[in-house]
Amino acid sequence: MTVLDSTSNSHDSDAEAAPELPEVEFGVHPGSYNHWSFDVDGDVATVTLKVDEAGGLVPGYELKMNSYDLGVDIELYDVVQRLRFEHPEVKAVVLTGGLERMFCAGANIRMLAQSSHSWKVNFCKFTNETRNGIEDATTNSGQTWIAALNGTAAGGGYELALACEEILLIDDGSSTVSLPEVPLLGVLPGTGGLTRVVDKRFVRKDRADIFASKSEGFRGDTAVAWGLVDATVPASKFAEEIRDRAQQAAERSNRATAAHGVELTPIEPTTTDDEISYTYVHATLDRQGRNVSITVKGPQDAPPADASAILEQGVDYWPMAVTRELDDLILRLRTNERDLGTWVLRTEGDIDTVLAYDAQLREHADDWFVNEIVHYYKRTLKRLDVTSRSLMAIIEPGSCFAGLLLEIALAADRQYMLEGTYEDRDEEQTPAALVITESNNGLFPMGNDLTRLASRFWGRDDLLEAAVARSGDRLEATAADEIGLTTMALDDIDFEDELRIVLEERSSLSPDALTGMEANHRFVGPETLETKVFGRLTAWQNWIFYRPNASGPDGSLRRYGSGTRGTYSVERV
Amino acid sequence: MTVLDSTSNSHDSDAEAAPELPEVEFGVHPGSYNHWSFDVDGDVATVTLKVDEAGGLVPGYELKMNSYDLGVDIELYDVVQRLRFEHPEVKAVVLTGGLERMFCAGANIRMLAQSSHSWKVNFCKFTNETRNGIEDATTNSGQTWIAALNGTAAGGGYELALACEEILLIDDGSSTVSLPEVPLLGVLPGTGGLTRVVDKRFVRKDRADIFASKSEGFRGDTAVAWGLVDATVPASKFAEEIRDRAQQAAERSNRATAAHGVELTPIEPTTTDDEISYTYVHATLDRQGRNVSITVKGPQDAPPADASAILEQGVDYWPMAVTRELDDLILRLRTNERDLGTWVLRTEGDIDTVLAYDAQLREHADDWFVNEIVHYYKRTLKRLDVTSRSLMAIIEPGSCFAGLLLEIALAADRQYMLEGTYEDRDEEQTPAALVITESNNGLFPMGNDLTRLASRFWGRDDLLEAAVARSGDRLEATAADEIGLTTMALDDIDFEDELRIVLEERSSLSPDALTGMEANHRFVGPETLETKVFGRLTAWQNWIFYRPNASGPDGSLRRYGSGTRGTYSVERV
């Protein structure tokens, strides 16, 4: 099929007058925050949202009533990360708002109305990942997040609260929690609200139905009775109650104590029009072929001696550095390079050195910093799993897909491995090998709680056991192929031809169909709250976002606040 | 929000030149089949697809190469039902094709190209339900379906095979299995193909990726090696091998033997423009209010004495009759009355008599006919669960929501119950009561394998146990509300006002947002292959179906076969 530039196939659901999308960068720091602040007092941090109305990422809307856009959420992501890495002393996090009577009004509607479909979808994905990250901090970092709703939490504002372990609502006679998206905007709550209400807070589903179709939401009594919040607290006792709850959470925490945190220094890749280059991660953008070559480099040096030496290296410790760079690259490419549909994933380095780091992560698993790195790498791999790009792993001589780096190959949709060496290159090459380690057996579970190996061999426990039994072996192409770790193992006569054909074929297919196909294949087996949000909820939301009832010229999103209400086709589909 | 007629908000993704949609009826019989035939030989039935090219349900396409449309699938549904009810002797079913070298080419593409979005979505839903029904026959009726692919099975043709327990492919040097939807049509396989390949047949997901992006599919060797089919058989031995496998399956069957089957006589409702009326099910269509009032009537007489008396009553046995009528009504309303967005569900009758039948279904659970009725009613309730209409149960004096009929209330999005009686009506009324029975504790599981009670109290085992503990009690409004069976219990001063407001409010909301919201709320908790197909896969497919890359004037569906290939926006979303 022939392929048009994305701009030439415009669609009435996309905002025609949308401003040019900015190149989004994801690196921020507390000194640059426009919308958030946080204070640490002993083992409790207080994170406060006070959105700068004029500080939208894109022109065209004002962020009134603590509503948010992608820029606000990028700062929140930074807050979450800094609390985990820079503040080992923090064991409970209070999330609250800096406005009177309005905790957070959710995603800014004018922003949604003027945004292209892809911007809306990317925005929701990132915000979902950040909320999952908050839950991950509670579960795996001993940093329990508590929502202190000092005013109304509407839509995305309430969904932010839902990501916290406890939700306390001020009892001031007017503040409510609500999910007004369905009645007011004709779309779904976009960051897991429907799912968390029934599957996390166990609100009865008929009540969830009423709640999500009632724009004004509920005040304290009903909200508590139905389980939408944990408690309401009179304004006069609010601060005290929050402090008590935070203190109790901190006391329950198993977070390891530490001398000091690790400063998250800026990540500053060198970028040109077709390259994004970090210390250990390098990306070459092929705009003609519409793909990106991503190479992850192994460590240069042997790992540091012990936990304190690891902490000393801080952000320069290889597993930490490589994770931060990969995270930043994924976010940039996803948001800014939407026409590059295939990512080709390679590694480069010494397998033994990678294995030494891999073992070290397990050896020091109870060290707070190592624990943070492991979960950060896990979350970064999960970003790959939900990225709407075709992922192709290329396993060649000089690669180091071992242990933690093997996960990158396993996250890919396919794995191509060279058998032997490239005859026309360096004769001294060693053939590529894959190495499974204990890390692949549980350190970095996917969103569905399976390891990537278990997901690969879903329903075939015999094959999974056979693969795990080869842990530690250097599996060259024939062996790797035999136990099912590669999609194809080819000698150098066929290898490059095959790759060229695969990339050409992939770029000829419908990007939409590929997104749907990959989303279905990547998550085999069981489902969790997380995969339900990214699978069921997101897919329905994408459909709704694209329908004229929401995004057409007369749809609810465009008409919102105009004084003229949206018009709907009445047909149920 | 104001509401437009559905025709006034047309969208470029919908086929502009689509013929007027026909009123679809679902009642067919073997004598009327255009596309299917079946023969019964001992305990093995052979079902043969030979599509009448000129027999499309709608003008505008020819059903070449055993491709299908809704009309073909309506006949298949009838075949599945007749084998279960009319042929108790059948213990294995061979599914094969009546053309040379082509088992089935899948859904007809010109039909898809010319169809409106809602038609495509409804078509996929019905075909999915039929394939789930085939699996249900294998699992619960001791009728094992075996796909005897006497030629190529492409797309929906292969998905039909995937619904069978075993797949045998003829080895004639050319026949293949394939899922060419992504590469050829820019859409997903629409009847569970992606999900069943990885989650039922446990094909490795990187191979599934290759398979679903390779339009020509695979011949025998690879198909067997990858698990896409169970075996290939040379043409010369095909008939014999199929016979052997069918015989083996029949021997494994636990299907109870029976004297004779139950003839599925025609269902012939009385219809007017605003009524559809059967013996036990009555629907009033309110086009102004855009809702349908559905009343299910309880039995008039006490149940027959024993299993042979039940069999004697056949299709007139109340649970059977009510199921058939409800099934037919759901299908008609879903397909033909798409603008009626809310279904109001009522029952009417004597609770004790309902309970007597309810007990009888359990008492004779090992009788083949009763077993069939139970599973048929279960499947019909599952149709409600995936119906994109708001479902409101109204529980009033004179209703009989007990045991099996309570499931209808539990399938609804909300349950409104009158407290006491209507003062201005018959003074002699008894207040409404709900009755939980053992049937509600496992006889009619939802697609997610939970009972509707467990789904209602998901995450709250304490409440579930408390409700189950009240089994057999007549729960009037206060008691029912207390244990959480009702959304609201209101006295007659508020009741009718509340209902009016609920229906008005519901019809003011975006139909798309309601579809998405209900699809997310109805299936809390665990997921199964079935819910993954209706949730994740269907939601993505709906999105893809609506995008210009598939359905726009230059999209792949519209361009297919025109000589000019589709053009895609290259943006990944």
PDB file of N, CA and C in Angstrom, chain B residues 189-236:
ATOM      1  N   PRO B 189      -8.123  -9.097  12.813  1.00  0.00           N
ATOM      2  CA  PRO B 189      -9.068 -10.206  12.727  1.00  0.00           C
ATOM      3  C   PRO B 189     -10.161  -9.919  13.757  1.00  0.00           C
ATOM      4  N   GLY B 190     -11.427 -10.003  13.337  1.00  0.00           N
ATOM      5  CA  GLY B 190     -12.498  -9.466  14.170  1.00  0.00           C
ATOM      6  C   GLY B 190     -13.220 -10.467  15.051  1.00  0.00           C
ATOM      7  N   THR B 191     -12.883 -11.736  14.947  1.00  0.00           N
ATOM      8  CA  THR B 191     -13.602 -12.705  15.771  1.00  0.00           C
ATOM      9  C   THR B 191     -12.642 -13.526  16.636  1.00  0.00           C
ATOM     10  N   GLY B 192     -11.784 -12.803  17.342  1.00  0.00           N
ATOM     11  CA  GLY B 192     -10.988 -13.438  18.382  1.00  0.00           C
ATOM     12  C   GLY B 192      -9.704 -14.089  17.919  1.00  0.00           C
ATOM     13  N   GLY B 193      -9.346 -13.912  16.663  1.00  0.00           N
ATOM     14  CA  GLY B 193      -8.181 -14.610  16.119  1.00  0.00           C
ATOM     15  C   GLY B 193      -6.903 -14.347  16.890  1.00  0.00           C
ATOM     16  N   LEU B 194      -6.593 -13.084  17.100  1.00  0.00           N
ATOM     17  CA  LEU B 194      -5.333 -12.769  17.779  1.00  0.00           C
ATOM     18  C   LEU B 194      -5.319 -13.397  19.170  1.00  0.00           C
ATOM     19  N   THR B 195      -6.435 -13.283  19.863  1.00  0.00           N
ATOM     20  CA  THR B 195      -6.504 -13.775  21.243  1.00  0.00           C
ATOM     21  C   THR B 195      -6.412 -15.297  21.289  1.00  0.00           C
ATOM     22  N   ARG B 196      -7.177 -15.975  20.430  1.00  0.00           N
ATOM     23  CA  ARG B 196      -7.160 -17.444  20.494  1.00  0.00           C
ATOM     24  C   ARG B 196      -5.818 -18.019  20.067  1.00  0.00           C
ATOM     25  N   VAL B 197      -5.130 -17.364  19.130  1.00  0.00           N
ATOM     26  CA  VAL B 197      -3.826 -17.891  18.717  1.00  0.00           C
ATOM     27  C   VAL B 197      -2.873 -17.952  19.913  1.00  0.00           C
ATOM     28  N   VAL B 198      -2.817 -16.879  20.690  1.00  0.00           N
ATOM     29  CA  VAL B 198      -1.855 -16.879  21.803  1.00  0.00           C
ATOM     30  C   VAL B 198      -2.434 -17.423  23.104  1.00  0.00           C
ATOM     31  N   ASP B 199      -3.730 -17.217  23.340  1.00  0.00           N
ATOM     32  CA  ASP B 199      -4.291 -17.567  24.652  1.00  0.00           C
ATOM     33  C   ASP B 199      -5.039 -18.899  24.667  1.00  0.00           C
ATOM     34  N   LYS B 200      -5.319 -19.456  23.510  1.00  0.00           N
ATOM     35  CA  LYS B 200      -5.968 -20.766  23.480  1.00  0.00           C
ATOM     36  C   LYS B 200      -5.019 -21.805  22.896  1.00  0.00           C
ATOM     37  N   ARG B 201      -4.388 -21.466  21.790  1.00  0.00           N
ATOM     38  CA  ARG B 201      -3.479 -22.428  21.158  1.00  0.00           C
ATOM     39  C   ARG B 201      -2.040 -22.244  21.618  1.00  0.00           C
ATOM     40  N   PHE B 202      -1.785 -21.209  22.425  1.00  0.00           N
ATOM     41  CA  PHE B 202      -0.473 -20.979  23.010  1.00  0.00           C
ATOM     42  C   PHE B 202       0.639 -20.889  21.959  1.00  0.00           C
ATOM     43  N   VAL B 203       0.336 -20.241  20.863  1.00  0.00           N
ATOM     44  CA  VAL B 203       1.380 -19.942  19.881  1.00  0.00           C
ATOM     45  C   VAL B 203       2.261 -18.842  20.465  1.00  0.00           C
ATOM     46  N   ARG B 204       3.571 -18.983  20.334  1.00  0.00           N
ATOM     47  CA  ARG B 204       4.499 -17.991  20.891  1.00  0.00           C
ATOM     48  C   ARG B 204       4.197 -16.639  20.279  1.00  0.00           C
ATOM     49  N   LYS B 205       4.263 -15.578  21.078  1.00  0.00           N
ATOM     50  CA  LYS B 205       3.705 -14.320  20.592  1.00  0.00           C
ATOM     51  C   LYS B 205       4.515 -13.681  19.472  1.00  0.00           C
ATOM     52  N   ASP B 206       5.827 -13.937  19.410  1.00  0.00           N
ATOM     53  CA  ASP B 206       6.570 -13.387  18.270  1.00  0.00           C
ATOM     54  C   ASP B 206       6.169 -14.104  16.975  1.00  0.00           C
ATOM     55  N   ARG B 207       5.832 -15.375  17.102  1.00  0.00           N
ATOM     56  CA  ARG B 207       5.338 -16.099  15.923  1.00  0.00           C
ATOM     57  C   ARG B 207       3.941 -15.624  15.558  1.00  0.00           C
ATOM     58  N   ALA B 208       3.141 -15.360  16.571  1.00  0.00           N
ATOM     59  CA  ALA B 208       1.805 -14.824  16.309  1.00  0.00           C
ATOM     60  C   ALA B 208       1.909 -13.491  15.561  1.00  0.00           C
ATOM     61  N   ASP B 209       2.908 -12.720  15.920  1.00  0.00           N
ATOM     62  CA  ASP B 209       3.136 -11.436  15.252  1.00  0.00           C
ATOM     63  C   ASP B 209       3.453 -11.652  13.766  1.00  0.00           C
ATOM     64  N   ILE B 210       4.322 -12.604  13.493  1.00  0.00           N
ATOM     65  CA  ILE B 210       4.652 -12.907  12.094  1.00  0.00           C
ATOM     66  C   ILE B 210       3.419 -13.417  11.361  1.00  0.00           C
ATOM     67  N   PHE B 211       2.736 -14.334  11.992  1.00  0.00           N
ATOM     68  CA  PHE B 211       1.570 -14.951  11.356  1.00  0.00           C
ATOM     69  C   PHE B 211       0.523 -13.894  10.995  1.00  0.00           C
ATOM     70  N   ALA B 212       0.258 -12.992  11.930  1.00  0.00           N
ATOM     71  CA  ALA B 212      -0.809 -12.012  11.699  1.00  0.00           C
ATOM     72  C   ALA B 212      -0.362 -10.847  10.825  1.00  0.00           C
ATOM     73  N   SER B 213       0.911 -10.835  10.440  1.00  0.00           N
ATOM     74  CA  SER B 213       1.293  -9.783   9.501  1.00  0.00           C
ATOM     75  C   SER B 213       1.705 -10.356   8.150  1.00  0.00           C
ATOM     76  N   LYS B 214       1.436 -11.625   7.950  1.00  0.00           N
ATOM     77  CA  LYS B 214       1.851 -12.314   6.722  1.00  0.00           C
ATOM     78  C   LYS B 214       0.580 -12.706   5.973  1.00  0.00           C
ATOM     79  N   SER B 215       0.259 -11.994   4.906  1.00  0.00           N
ATOM     80  CA  SER B 215      -1.051 -12.203   4.283  1.00  0.00           C
ATOM     81  C   SER B 215      -1.227 -13.610   3.737  1.00  0.00           C
ATOM     82  N   GLU B 216      -0.158 -14.232   3.275  1.00  0.00           N
ATOM     83  CA  GLU B 216      -0.310 -15.556   2.671  1.00  0.00           C
ATOM     84  C   GLU B 216      -0.373 -16.681   3.691  1.00  0.00           C
ATOM     85  N   GLY B 217      -0.085 -16.400   4.938  1.00  0.00           N
ATOM     86  CA  GLY B 217      -0.212 -17.424   5.969  1.00  0.00           C
ATOM     87  C   GLY B 217       0.810 -18.541   5.839  1.00  0.00           C
ATOM     88  N   PHE B 218       0.475 -19.688   6.389  1.00  0.00           N
ATOM     89  CA  PHE B 218       1.394 -20.819   6.395  1.00  0.00           C
ATOM     90  C   PHE B 218       0.726 -22.099   5.932  1.00  0.00           C
ATOM     91  N   ARG B 219       1.531 -22.913   5.257  1.00  0.00           N
ATOM     92  CA  ARG B 219       1.081 -24.259   4.919  1.00  0.00           C
ATOM     93  C   ARG B 219       1.392 -25.198   6.086  1.00  0.00           C
ATOM     94  N   GLY B 220       1.111 -26.447   5.845  1.00  0.00           N
ATOM     95  CA  GLY B 220       1.107 -27.441   6.912  1.00  0.00           C
ATOM     96  C   GLY B 220       2.279 -27.491   7.867  1.00  0.00           C
ATOM     97  N   ASP B 221       3.513 -27.601   7.348  1.00  0.00           N
ATOM     98  CA  ASP B 221       4.628 -27.872   8.247  1.00  0.00           C
ATOM     99  C   ASP B 221       4.759 -26.796   9.318  1.00  0.00           C
ATOM    100  N   THR B 222       4.852 -25.554   8.876  1.00  0.00           N
ATOM    101  CA  THR B 222       5.007 -24.465   9.844  1.00  0.00           C
ATOM    102  C   THR B 222       3.761 -24.341  10.710  1.00  0.00           C
ATOM    103  N   ALA B 223       2.604 -24.505  10.086  1.00  0.00           N
ATOM    104  CA  ALA B 223       1.353 -24.374  10.845  1.00  0.00           C
ATOM    105  C   ALA B 223       1.312 -25.374  11.996  1.00  0.00           C
ATOM    106  N   VAL B 224       1.791 -26.585  11.752  1.00  0.00           N
ATOM    107  CA  VAL B 224       1.830 -27.584  12.820  1.00  0.00           C
ATOM    108  C   VAL B 224       2.918 -27.253  13.829  1.00  0.00           C
ATOM    109  N   ALA B 225       4.104 -26.910  13.311  1.00  0.00           N
ATOM    110  CA  ALA B 225       5.230 -26.640  14.207  1.00  0.00           C
ATOM    111  C   ALA B 225       4.915 -25.490  15.158  1.00  0.00           C
ATOM    112  N   TRP B 226       4.221 -24.504  14.671  1.00  0.00           N
ATOM    113  CA  TRP B 226       3.913 -23.338  15.505  1.00  0.00           C
ATOM    114  C   TRP B 226       2.643 -23.522  16.332  1.00  0.00           C
ATOM    115  N   GLY B 227       1.906 -24.574  16.064  1.00  0.00           N
ATOM    116  CA  GLY B 227       0.692 -24.818  16.840  1.00  0.00           C
ATOM    117  C   GLY B 227      -0.553 -24.168  16.269  1.00  0.00           C
ATOM    118  N   LEU B 228      -0.471 -23.682  15.034  1.00  0.00           N
ATOM    119  CA  LEU B 228      -1.642 -23.036  14.429  1.00  0.00           C
ATOM    120  C   LEU B 228      -2.706 -24.053  14.039  1.00  0.00           C
ATOM    121  N   VAL B 229      -2.273 -25.252  13.701  1.00  0.00           N
ATOM    122  CA  VAL B 229      -3.200 -26.360  13.474  1.00  0.00           C
ATOM    123  C   VAL B 229      -2.640 -27.574  14.218  1.00  0.00           C
ATOM    124  N   ASP B 230      -3.481 -28.592  14.397  1.00  0.00           N
ATOM    125  CA  ASP B 230      -3.024 -29.769  15.141  1.00  0.00           C
ATOM    126  C   ASP B 230      -2.318 -30.786  14.266  1.00  0.00           C
ATOM    127  N   ALA B 231      -2.725 -30.868  13.011  1.00  0.00           N
ATOM    128  CA  ALA B 231      -2.097 -31.841  12.116  1.00  0.00           C
ATOM    129  C   ALA B 231      -2.428 -31.486  10.679  1.00  0.00           C
ATOM    130  N   THR B 232      -1.580 -31.921   9.773  1.00  0.00           N
ATOM    131  CA  THR B 232      -1.946 -31.875   8.357  1.00  0.00           C
ATOM    132  C   THR B 232      -2.115 -33.306   7.891  1.00  0.00           C
ATOM    133  N   VAL B 233      -2.982 -33.487   6.942  1.00  0.00           N
ATOM    134  CA  VAL B 233      -3.328 -34.836   6.499  1.00  0.00           C
ATOM    135  C   VAL B 233      -3.362 -34.834   4.968  1.00  0.00           C
ATOM    136  N   PRO B 234      -2.684 -35.815   4.352  1.00  0.00           N
ATOM    137  CA  PRO B 234      -2.732 -35.888   2.891  1.00  0.00           C
ATOM    138  C   PRO B 234      -4.177 -36.024   2.407  1.00  0.00           C
ATOM    139  N   ALA B 235      -4.434 -35.494   1.228  1.00  0.00           N
ATOM    140  CA  ALA B 235      -5.791 -35.504   0.684  1.00  0.00           C
ATOM    141  C   ALA B 235      -6.359 -36.921   0.652  1.00  0.00           C
ATOM    142  N   SER B 236      -5.476 -37.879   0.336  1.00  0.00           N
ATOM    143  CA  SER B 236      -5.953 -39.253   0.186  1.00  0.00           C
ATOM    144  C   SER B 236      -6.434 -39.850   1.502  1.00  0.00           C
TER     145      SER B 236
END
